[in-house]
mmCIF file of C-alpha atoms in Angstrom:
data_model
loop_
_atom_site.group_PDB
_atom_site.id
_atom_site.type_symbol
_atom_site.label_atom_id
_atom_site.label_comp_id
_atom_site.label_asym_id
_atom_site.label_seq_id
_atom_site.Cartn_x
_atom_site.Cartn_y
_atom_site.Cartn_z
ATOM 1 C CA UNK D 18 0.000 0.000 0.000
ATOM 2 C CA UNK D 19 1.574 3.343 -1.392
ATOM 3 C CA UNK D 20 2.109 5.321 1.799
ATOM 4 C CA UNK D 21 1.145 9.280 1.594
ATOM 5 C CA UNK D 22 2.398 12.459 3.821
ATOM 6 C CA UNK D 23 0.030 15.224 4.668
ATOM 7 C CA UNK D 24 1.790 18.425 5.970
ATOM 8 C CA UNK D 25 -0.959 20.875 6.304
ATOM 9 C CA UNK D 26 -4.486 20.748 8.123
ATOM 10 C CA UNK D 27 -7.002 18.911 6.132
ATOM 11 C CA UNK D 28 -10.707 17.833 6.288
ATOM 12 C CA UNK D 29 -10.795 14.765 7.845
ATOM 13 C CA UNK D 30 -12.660 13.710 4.942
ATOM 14 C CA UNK D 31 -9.596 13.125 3.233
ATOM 15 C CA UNK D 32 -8.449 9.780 5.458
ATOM 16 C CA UNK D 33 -11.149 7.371 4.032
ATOM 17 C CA UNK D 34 -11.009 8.820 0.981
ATOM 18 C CA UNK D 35 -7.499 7.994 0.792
ATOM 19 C CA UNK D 36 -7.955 4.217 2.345
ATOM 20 C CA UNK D 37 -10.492 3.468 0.149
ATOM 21 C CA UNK D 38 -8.363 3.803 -2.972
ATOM 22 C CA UNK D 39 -5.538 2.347 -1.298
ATOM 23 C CA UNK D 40 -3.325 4.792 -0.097
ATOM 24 C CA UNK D 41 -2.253 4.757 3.737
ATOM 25 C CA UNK D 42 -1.849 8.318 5.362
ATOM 26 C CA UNK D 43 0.556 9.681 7.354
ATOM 27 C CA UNK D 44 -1.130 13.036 8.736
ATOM 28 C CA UNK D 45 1.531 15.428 10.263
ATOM 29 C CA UNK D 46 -0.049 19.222 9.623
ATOM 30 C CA UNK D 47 2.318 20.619 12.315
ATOM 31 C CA UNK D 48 4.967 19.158 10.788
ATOM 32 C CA UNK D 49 8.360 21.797 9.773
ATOM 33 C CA UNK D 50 10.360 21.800 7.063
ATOM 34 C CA UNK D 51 13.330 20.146 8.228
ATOM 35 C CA UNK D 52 11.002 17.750 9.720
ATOM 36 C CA UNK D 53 9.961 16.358 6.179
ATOM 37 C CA UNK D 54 13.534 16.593 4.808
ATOM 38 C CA UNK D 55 14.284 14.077 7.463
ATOM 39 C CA UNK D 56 11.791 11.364 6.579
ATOM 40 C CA UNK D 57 10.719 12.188 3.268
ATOM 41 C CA UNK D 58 12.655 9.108 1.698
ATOM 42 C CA UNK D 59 9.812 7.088 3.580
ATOM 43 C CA UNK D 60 6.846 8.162 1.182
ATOM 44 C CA UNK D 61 5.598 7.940 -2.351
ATOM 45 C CA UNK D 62 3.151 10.836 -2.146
ATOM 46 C CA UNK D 63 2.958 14.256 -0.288
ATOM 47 C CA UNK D 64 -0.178 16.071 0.212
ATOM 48 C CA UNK D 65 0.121 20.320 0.515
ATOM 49 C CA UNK D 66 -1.559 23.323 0.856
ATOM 50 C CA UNK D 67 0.539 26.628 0.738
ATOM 51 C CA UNK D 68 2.982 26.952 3.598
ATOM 52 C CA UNK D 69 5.752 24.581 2.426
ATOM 53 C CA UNK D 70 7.851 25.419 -0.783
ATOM 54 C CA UNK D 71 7.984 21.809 -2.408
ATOM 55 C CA UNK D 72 11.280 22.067 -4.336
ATOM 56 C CA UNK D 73 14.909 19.962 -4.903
ATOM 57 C CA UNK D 74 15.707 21.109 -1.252
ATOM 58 C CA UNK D 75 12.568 19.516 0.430
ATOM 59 C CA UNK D 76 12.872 16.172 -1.934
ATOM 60 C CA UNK D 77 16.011 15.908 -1.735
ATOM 61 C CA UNK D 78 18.162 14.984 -5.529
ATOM 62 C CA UNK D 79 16.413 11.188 -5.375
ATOM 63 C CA UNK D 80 13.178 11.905 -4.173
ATOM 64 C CA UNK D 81 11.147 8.435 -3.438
ATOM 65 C CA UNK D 82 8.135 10.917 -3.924
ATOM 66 C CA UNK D 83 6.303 9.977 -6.920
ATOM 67 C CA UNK D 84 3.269 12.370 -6.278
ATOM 68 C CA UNK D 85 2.415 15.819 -5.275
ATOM 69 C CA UNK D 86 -0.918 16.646 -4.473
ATOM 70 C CA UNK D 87 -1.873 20.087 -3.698
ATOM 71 C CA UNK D 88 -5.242 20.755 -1.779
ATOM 72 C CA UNK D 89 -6.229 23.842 -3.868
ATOM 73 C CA UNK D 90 -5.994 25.540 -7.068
ATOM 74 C CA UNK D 91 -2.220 27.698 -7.438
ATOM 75 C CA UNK D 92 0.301 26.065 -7.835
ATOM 76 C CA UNK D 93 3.261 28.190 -7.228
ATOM 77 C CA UNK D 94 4.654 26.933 -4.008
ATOM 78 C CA UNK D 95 5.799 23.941 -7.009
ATOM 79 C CA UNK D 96 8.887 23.976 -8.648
ATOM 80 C CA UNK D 97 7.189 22.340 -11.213
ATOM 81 C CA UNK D 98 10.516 22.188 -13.429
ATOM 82 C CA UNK D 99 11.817 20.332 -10.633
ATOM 83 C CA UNK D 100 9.103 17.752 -10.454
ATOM 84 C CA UNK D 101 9.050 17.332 -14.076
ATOM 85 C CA UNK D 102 12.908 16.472 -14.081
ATOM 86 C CA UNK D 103 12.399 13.850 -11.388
ATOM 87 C CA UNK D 104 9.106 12.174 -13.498
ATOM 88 C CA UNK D 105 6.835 13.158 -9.977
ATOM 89 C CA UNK D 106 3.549 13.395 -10.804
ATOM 90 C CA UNK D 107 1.907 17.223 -9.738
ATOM 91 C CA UNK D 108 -1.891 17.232 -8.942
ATOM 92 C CA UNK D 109 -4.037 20.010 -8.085
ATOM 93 C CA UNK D 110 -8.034 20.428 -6.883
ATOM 94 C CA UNK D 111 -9.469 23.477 -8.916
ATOM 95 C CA UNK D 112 -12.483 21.634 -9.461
ATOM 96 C CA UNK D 113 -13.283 22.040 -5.384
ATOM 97 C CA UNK D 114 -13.174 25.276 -5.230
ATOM 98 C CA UNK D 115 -14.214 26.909 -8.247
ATOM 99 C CA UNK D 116 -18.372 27.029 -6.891
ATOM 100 C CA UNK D 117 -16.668 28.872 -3.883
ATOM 101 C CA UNK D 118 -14.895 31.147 -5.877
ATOM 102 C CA UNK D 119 -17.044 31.872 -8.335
ATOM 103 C CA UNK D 120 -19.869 32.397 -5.484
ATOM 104 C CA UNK D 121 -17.732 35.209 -3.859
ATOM 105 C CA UNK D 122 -16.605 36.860 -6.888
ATOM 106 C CA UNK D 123 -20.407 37.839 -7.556
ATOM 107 C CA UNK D 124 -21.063 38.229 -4.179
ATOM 108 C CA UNK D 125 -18.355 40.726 -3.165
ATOM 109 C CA UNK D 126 -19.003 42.623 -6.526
ATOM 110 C CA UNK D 127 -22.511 43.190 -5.805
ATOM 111 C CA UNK D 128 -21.510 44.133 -2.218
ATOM 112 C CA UNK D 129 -19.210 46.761 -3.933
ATOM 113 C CA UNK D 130 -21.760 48.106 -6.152
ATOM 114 C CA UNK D 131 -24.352 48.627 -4.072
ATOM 115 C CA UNK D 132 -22.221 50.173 -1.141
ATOM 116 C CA UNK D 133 -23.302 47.362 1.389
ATOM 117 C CA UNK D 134 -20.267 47.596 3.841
ATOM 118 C CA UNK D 135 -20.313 51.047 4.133
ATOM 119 C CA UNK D 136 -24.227 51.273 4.137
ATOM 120 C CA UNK D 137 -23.693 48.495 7.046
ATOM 121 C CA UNK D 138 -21.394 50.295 8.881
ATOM 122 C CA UNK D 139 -23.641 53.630 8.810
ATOM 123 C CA UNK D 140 -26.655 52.115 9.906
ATOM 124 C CA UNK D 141 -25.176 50.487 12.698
ATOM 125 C CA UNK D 142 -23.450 53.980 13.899
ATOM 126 C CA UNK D 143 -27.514 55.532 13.105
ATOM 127 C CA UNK D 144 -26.978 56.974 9.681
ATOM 128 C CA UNK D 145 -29.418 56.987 7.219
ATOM 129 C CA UNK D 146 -28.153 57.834 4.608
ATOM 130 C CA UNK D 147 -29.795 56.239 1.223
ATOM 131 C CA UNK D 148 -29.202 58.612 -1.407
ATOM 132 C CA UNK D 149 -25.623 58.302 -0.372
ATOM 133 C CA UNK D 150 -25.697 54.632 -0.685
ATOM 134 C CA UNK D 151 -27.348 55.031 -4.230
ATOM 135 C CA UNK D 152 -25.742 51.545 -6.103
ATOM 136 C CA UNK D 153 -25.368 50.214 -9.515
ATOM 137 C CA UNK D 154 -26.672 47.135 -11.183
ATOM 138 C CA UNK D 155 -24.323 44.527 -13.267
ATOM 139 C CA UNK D 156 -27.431 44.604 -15.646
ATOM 140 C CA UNK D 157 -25.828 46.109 -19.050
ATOM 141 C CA UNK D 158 -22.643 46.394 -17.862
ATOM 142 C CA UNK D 159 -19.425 43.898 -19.610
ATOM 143 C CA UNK D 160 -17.741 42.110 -17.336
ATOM 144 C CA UNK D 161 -14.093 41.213 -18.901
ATOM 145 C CA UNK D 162 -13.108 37.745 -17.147
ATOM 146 C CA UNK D 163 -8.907 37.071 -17.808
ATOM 147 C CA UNK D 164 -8.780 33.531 -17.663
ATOM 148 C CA UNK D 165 -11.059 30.782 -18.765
ATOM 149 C CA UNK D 166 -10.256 27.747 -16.526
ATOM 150 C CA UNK D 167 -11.690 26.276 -13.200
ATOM 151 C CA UNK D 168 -12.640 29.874 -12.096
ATOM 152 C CA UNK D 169 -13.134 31.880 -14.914
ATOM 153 C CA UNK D 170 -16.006 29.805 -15.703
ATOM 154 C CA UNK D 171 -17.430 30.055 -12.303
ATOM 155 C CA UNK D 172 -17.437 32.990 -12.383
ATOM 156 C CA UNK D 173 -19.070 33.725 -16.082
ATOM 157 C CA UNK D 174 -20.966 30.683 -15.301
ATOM 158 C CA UNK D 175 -23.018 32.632 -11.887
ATOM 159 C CA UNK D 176 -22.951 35.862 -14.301
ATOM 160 C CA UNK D 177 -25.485 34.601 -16.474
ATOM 161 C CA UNK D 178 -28.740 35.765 -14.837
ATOM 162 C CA UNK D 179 -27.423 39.272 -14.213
ATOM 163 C CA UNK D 180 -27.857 40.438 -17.774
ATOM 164 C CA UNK D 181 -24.853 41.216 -18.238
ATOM 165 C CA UNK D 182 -21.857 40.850 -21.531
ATOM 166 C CA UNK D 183 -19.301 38.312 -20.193
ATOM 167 C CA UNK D 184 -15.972 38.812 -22.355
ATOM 168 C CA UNK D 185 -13.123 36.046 -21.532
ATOM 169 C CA UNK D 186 -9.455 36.293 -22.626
ATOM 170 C CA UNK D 187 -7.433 33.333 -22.015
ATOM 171 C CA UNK D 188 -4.004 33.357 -23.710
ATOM 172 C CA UNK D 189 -3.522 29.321 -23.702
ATOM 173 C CA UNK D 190 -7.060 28.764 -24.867
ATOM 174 C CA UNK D 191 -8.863 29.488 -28.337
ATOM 175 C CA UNK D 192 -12.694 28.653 -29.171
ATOM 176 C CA UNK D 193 -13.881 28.590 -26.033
ATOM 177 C CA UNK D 194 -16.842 30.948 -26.383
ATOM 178 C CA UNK D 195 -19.935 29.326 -24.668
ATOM 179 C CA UNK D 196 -23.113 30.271 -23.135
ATOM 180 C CA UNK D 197 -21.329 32.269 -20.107
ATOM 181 C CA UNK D 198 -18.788 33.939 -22.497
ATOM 182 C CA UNK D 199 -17.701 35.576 -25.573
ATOM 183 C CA UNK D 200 -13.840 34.684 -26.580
ATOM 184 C CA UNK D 201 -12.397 37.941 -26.934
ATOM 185 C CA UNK D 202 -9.287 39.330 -27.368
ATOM 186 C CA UNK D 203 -6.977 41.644 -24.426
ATOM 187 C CA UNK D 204 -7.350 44.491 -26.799
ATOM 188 C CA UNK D 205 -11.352 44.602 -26.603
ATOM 189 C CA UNK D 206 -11.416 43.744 -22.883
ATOM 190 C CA UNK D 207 -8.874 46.895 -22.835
ATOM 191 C CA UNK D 208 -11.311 48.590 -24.591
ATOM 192 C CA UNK D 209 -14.708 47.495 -23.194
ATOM 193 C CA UNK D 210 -14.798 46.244 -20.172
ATOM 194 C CA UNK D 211 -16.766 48.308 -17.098
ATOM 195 C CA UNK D 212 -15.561 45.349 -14.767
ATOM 196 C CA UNK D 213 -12.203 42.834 -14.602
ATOM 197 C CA UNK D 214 -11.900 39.714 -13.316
ATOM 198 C CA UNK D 215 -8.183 38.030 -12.538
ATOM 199 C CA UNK D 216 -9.009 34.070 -12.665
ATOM 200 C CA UNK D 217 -5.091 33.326 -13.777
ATOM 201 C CA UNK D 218 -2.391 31.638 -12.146
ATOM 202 C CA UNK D 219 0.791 32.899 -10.684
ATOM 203 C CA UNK D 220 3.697 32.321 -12.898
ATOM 204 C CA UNK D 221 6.733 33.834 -13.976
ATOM 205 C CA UNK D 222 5.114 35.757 -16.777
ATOM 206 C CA UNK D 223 2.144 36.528 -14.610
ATOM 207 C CA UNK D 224 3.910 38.107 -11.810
ATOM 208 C CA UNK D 225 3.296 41.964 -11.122
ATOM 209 C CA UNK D 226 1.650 41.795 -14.923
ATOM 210 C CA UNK D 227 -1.152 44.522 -13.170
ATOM 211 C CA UNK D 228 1.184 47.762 -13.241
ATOM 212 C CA UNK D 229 0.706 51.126 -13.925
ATOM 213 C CA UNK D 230 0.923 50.669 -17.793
ATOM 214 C CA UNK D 231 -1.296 47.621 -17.737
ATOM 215 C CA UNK D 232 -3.925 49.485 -16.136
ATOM 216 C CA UNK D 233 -3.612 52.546 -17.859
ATOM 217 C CA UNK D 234 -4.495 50.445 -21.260
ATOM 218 C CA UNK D 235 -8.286 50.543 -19.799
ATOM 219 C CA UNK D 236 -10.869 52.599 -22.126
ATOM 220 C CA UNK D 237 -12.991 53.129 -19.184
ATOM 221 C CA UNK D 238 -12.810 53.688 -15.151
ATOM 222 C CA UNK D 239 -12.981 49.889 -14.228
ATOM 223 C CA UNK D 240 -14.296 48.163 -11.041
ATOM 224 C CA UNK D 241 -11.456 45.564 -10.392
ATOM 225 C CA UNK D 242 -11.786 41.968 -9.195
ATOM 226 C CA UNK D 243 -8.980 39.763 -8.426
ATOM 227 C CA UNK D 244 -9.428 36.640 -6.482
ATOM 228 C CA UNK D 245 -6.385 35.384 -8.325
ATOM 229 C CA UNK D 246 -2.748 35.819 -6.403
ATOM 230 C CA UNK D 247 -1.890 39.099 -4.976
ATOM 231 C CA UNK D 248 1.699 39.315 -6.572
ATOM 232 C CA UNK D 249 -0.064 39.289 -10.028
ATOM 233 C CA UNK D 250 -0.699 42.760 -8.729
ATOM 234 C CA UNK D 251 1.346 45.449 -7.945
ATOM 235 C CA UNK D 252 -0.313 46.871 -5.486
ATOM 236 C CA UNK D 253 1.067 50.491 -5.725
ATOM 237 C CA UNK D 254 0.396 50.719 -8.923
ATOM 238 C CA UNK D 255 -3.356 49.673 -8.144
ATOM 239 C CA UNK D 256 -3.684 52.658 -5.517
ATOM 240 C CA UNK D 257 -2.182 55.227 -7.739
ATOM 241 C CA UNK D 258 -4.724 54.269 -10.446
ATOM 242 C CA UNK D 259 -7.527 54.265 -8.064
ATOM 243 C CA UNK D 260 -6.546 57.851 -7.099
ATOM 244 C CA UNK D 261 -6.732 59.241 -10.583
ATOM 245 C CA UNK D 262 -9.862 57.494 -11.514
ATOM 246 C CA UNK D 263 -8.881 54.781 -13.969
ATOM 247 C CA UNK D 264 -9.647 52.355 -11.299
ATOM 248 C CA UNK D 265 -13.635 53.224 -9.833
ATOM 249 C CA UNK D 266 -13.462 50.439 -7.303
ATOM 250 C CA UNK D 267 -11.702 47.115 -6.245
ATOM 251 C CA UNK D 268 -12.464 44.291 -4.444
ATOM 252 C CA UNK D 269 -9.102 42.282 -3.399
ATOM 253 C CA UNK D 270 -8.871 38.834 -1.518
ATOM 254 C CA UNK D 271 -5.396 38.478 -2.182
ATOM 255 C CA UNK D 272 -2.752 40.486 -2.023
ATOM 256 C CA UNK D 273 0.930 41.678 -3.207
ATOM 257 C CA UNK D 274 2.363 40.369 0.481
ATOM 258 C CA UNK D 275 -0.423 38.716 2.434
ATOM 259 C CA UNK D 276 1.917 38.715 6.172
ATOM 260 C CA UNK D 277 0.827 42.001 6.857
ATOM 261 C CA UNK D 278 2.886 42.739 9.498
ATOM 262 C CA UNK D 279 5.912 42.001 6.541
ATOM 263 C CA UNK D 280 5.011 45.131 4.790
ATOM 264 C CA UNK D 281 8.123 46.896 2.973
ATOM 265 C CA UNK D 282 7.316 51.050 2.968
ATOM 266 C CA UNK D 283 5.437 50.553 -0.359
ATOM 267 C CA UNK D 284 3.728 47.997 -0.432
ATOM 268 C CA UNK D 285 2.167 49.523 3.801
ATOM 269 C CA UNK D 286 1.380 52.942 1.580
ATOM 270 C CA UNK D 287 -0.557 51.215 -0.691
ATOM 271 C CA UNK D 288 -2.079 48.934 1.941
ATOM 272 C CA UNK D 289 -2.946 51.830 4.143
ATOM 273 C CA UNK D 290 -4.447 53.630 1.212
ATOM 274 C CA UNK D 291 -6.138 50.813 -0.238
ATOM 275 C CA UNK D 292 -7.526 50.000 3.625
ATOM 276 C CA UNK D 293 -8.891 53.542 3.852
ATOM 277 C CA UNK D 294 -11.278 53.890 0.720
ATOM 278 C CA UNK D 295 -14.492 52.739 1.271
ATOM 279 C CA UNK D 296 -14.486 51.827 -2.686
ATOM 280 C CA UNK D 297 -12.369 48.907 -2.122
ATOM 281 C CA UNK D 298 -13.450 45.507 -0.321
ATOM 282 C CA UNK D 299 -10.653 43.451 1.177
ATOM 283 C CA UNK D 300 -11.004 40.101 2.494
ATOM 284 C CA UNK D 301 -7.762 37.616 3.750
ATOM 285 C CA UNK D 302 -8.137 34.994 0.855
ATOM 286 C CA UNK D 303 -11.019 33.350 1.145
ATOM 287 C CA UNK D 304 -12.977 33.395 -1.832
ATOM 288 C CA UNK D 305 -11.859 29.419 -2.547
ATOM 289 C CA UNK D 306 -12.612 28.885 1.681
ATOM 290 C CA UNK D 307 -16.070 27.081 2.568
ATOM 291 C CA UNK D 308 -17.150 24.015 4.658
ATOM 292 C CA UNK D 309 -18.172 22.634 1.293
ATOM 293 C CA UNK D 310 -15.308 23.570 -0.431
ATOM 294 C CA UNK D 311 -13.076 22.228 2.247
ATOM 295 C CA UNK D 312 -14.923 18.737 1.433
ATOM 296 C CA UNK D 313 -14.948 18.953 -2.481
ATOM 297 C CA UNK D 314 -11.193 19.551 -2.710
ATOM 298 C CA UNK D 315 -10.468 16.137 -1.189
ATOM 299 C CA UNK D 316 -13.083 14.708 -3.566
ATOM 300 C CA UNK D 317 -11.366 16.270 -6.685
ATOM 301 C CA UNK D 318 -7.492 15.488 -5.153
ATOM 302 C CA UNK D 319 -8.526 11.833 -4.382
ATOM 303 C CA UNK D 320 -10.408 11.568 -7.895
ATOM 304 C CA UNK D 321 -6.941 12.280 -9.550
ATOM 305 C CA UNK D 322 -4.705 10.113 -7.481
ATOM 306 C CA UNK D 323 -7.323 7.378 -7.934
ATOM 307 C CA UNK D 324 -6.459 7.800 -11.632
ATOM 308 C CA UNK D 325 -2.886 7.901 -11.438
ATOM 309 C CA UNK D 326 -3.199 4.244 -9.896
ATOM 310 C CA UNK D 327 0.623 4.443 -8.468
ATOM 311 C CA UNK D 328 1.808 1.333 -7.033
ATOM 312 C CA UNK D 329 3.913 1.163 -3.438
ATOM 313 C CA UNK D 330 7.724 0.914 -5.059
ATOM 314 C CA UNK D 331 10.057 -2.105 -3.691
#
């Protein structure tokens, strides 16, 4: 029986899951890093979330790992160069989240354009202030979605009743136009769209691609959506644009440097700025974190390493 490491807290759906398809799990979520490297050489899979950098170091130059399997969607705590040197297999659990996702990217949106925290926070303090609270409707408006995967679709997907043109970029995809979106290319979501959507991964070329020139390409003031990665985003160059109008609004659940109290001067002016607009909606990463979600991650993860159907080596 292949025997599998889990370093990071897990539903505890996950253990029959596992059994049931043969696997035997060893569950250590507390577990460090130099805690692996010392009995890594024991297992043939390794189960992650986002803490632990899974790269030559951790695995060692002869890794008895044959599988990764991350809990989630990103997967840039992977050297993935690495793992395809070594012939490991990489697996990741989009599917489980993408309902989650694509449930708080509408949600948060509408909470944006209709001014609910602020309208919340009012009432509470015994303002009543409704003309100042005025919103806007997604009715008529085109939404222009940058990335077409797991969340992208979501997303476009719980778009559909709103009334709404749903434009979707994707620079490794072509014909994907559906019910939920229109294929379209950068230059007419540049030149179109009232409201973007980041549903792309972090990568090399992706990193810090939102900058002041990127932004500045926009036809119109946008409202801005990224439930992405933060470091896609530079987020100075996000304030600056919100202060001169070419950004209306933003609602952020990640973010450039998500330890907060790790801040460089920048990246706390832009935080600080960013924290004190009541145009922007920030959250700490959560659009992907449910109770169901939590569930339907282990579902999708245990679907792929079913398929894989690894044997124990020796």
């Amino acid at each position: 029986m292949p025997l599998c490491l889990v370093i990071d807290p897990m539903h505890e759906s996950l253990f029959a899951m596992m059994t049931a398809i043969g696997w035997q799990v060893d569950y250590k979520p507390t577990i460090t890093r130099d805690e692996i490297k010392a009995i890594r050489d024991g297992y043939d899979g390794l189960i992650v979330r986002s803490k632990t950098t899974i790269d030559r170091d951790l695995l060692g130059p002869s890794p008895t790992i044959r599988l990764i399997g991350r809990a989630g969607a990103g997967l840039d705590n992977i050297d993935l160069d690495y793992m395809q040197e070594k012939g490991i297999h990489v697996l990741h659990a989009s599917e489980g989240n993408r309902d989650a996702v694509g449930e708080y990217a509408v949600g948060a949106l509408l909470s944006l354009l209709r001014n609910l925290p602020r309208a919340n926070a009012q009432v509470r303090q015994e303002v009543w202030d409704r003309e100042g609270n005025r919103g806007e409707e997604i009715m008529e408006k085109t939404v222009g979605i940058v990335g077409y995967g797991n969340m992208g679709q979501s997303f476009a997907r719980r778009l559909s009743g709103f009334g709404c043109k749903v434009l979707a970029y994707d620079k490794y995809k072509t014909g994907f136009s559906d019910t939920f979106a229109r294929e379209a290319s950068m230059e007419t979501l540049w030149a179109e769209a009232d409201i973007f959507s980041l549903h792309i991964p972090l990568t090399a070329e992706t990193r810090r691609m939102v900058d002041t020139l990127y932004l500045a390409r926009f036809k119109k003031p946008i409202v801005f959506v990224n439930t992405a990665r933060g470091e896609i985003v530079s987020l100075a160059d996000l304030a600056a644009a919100l202060e001169k109008g070419q950004v209306r609004g933003a609602v952020l659940d990640v973010l450039e440097n998500e330890k907060l109290a790790t801040l460089n001067l920048n990246q706390r002016q832009a935080f600080d700025f960013l924290a004190g607009r009541p145009d922007v909606i920030l959250t700490p990463h959560i659009a992907g974190w449910t109770f169901e979600s939590h569930v339907k991650i282990n579902v999708a993860l245990v679907e792929k390493i079913k398929a894989l159907q690894l044997e124990k080596k020796g």
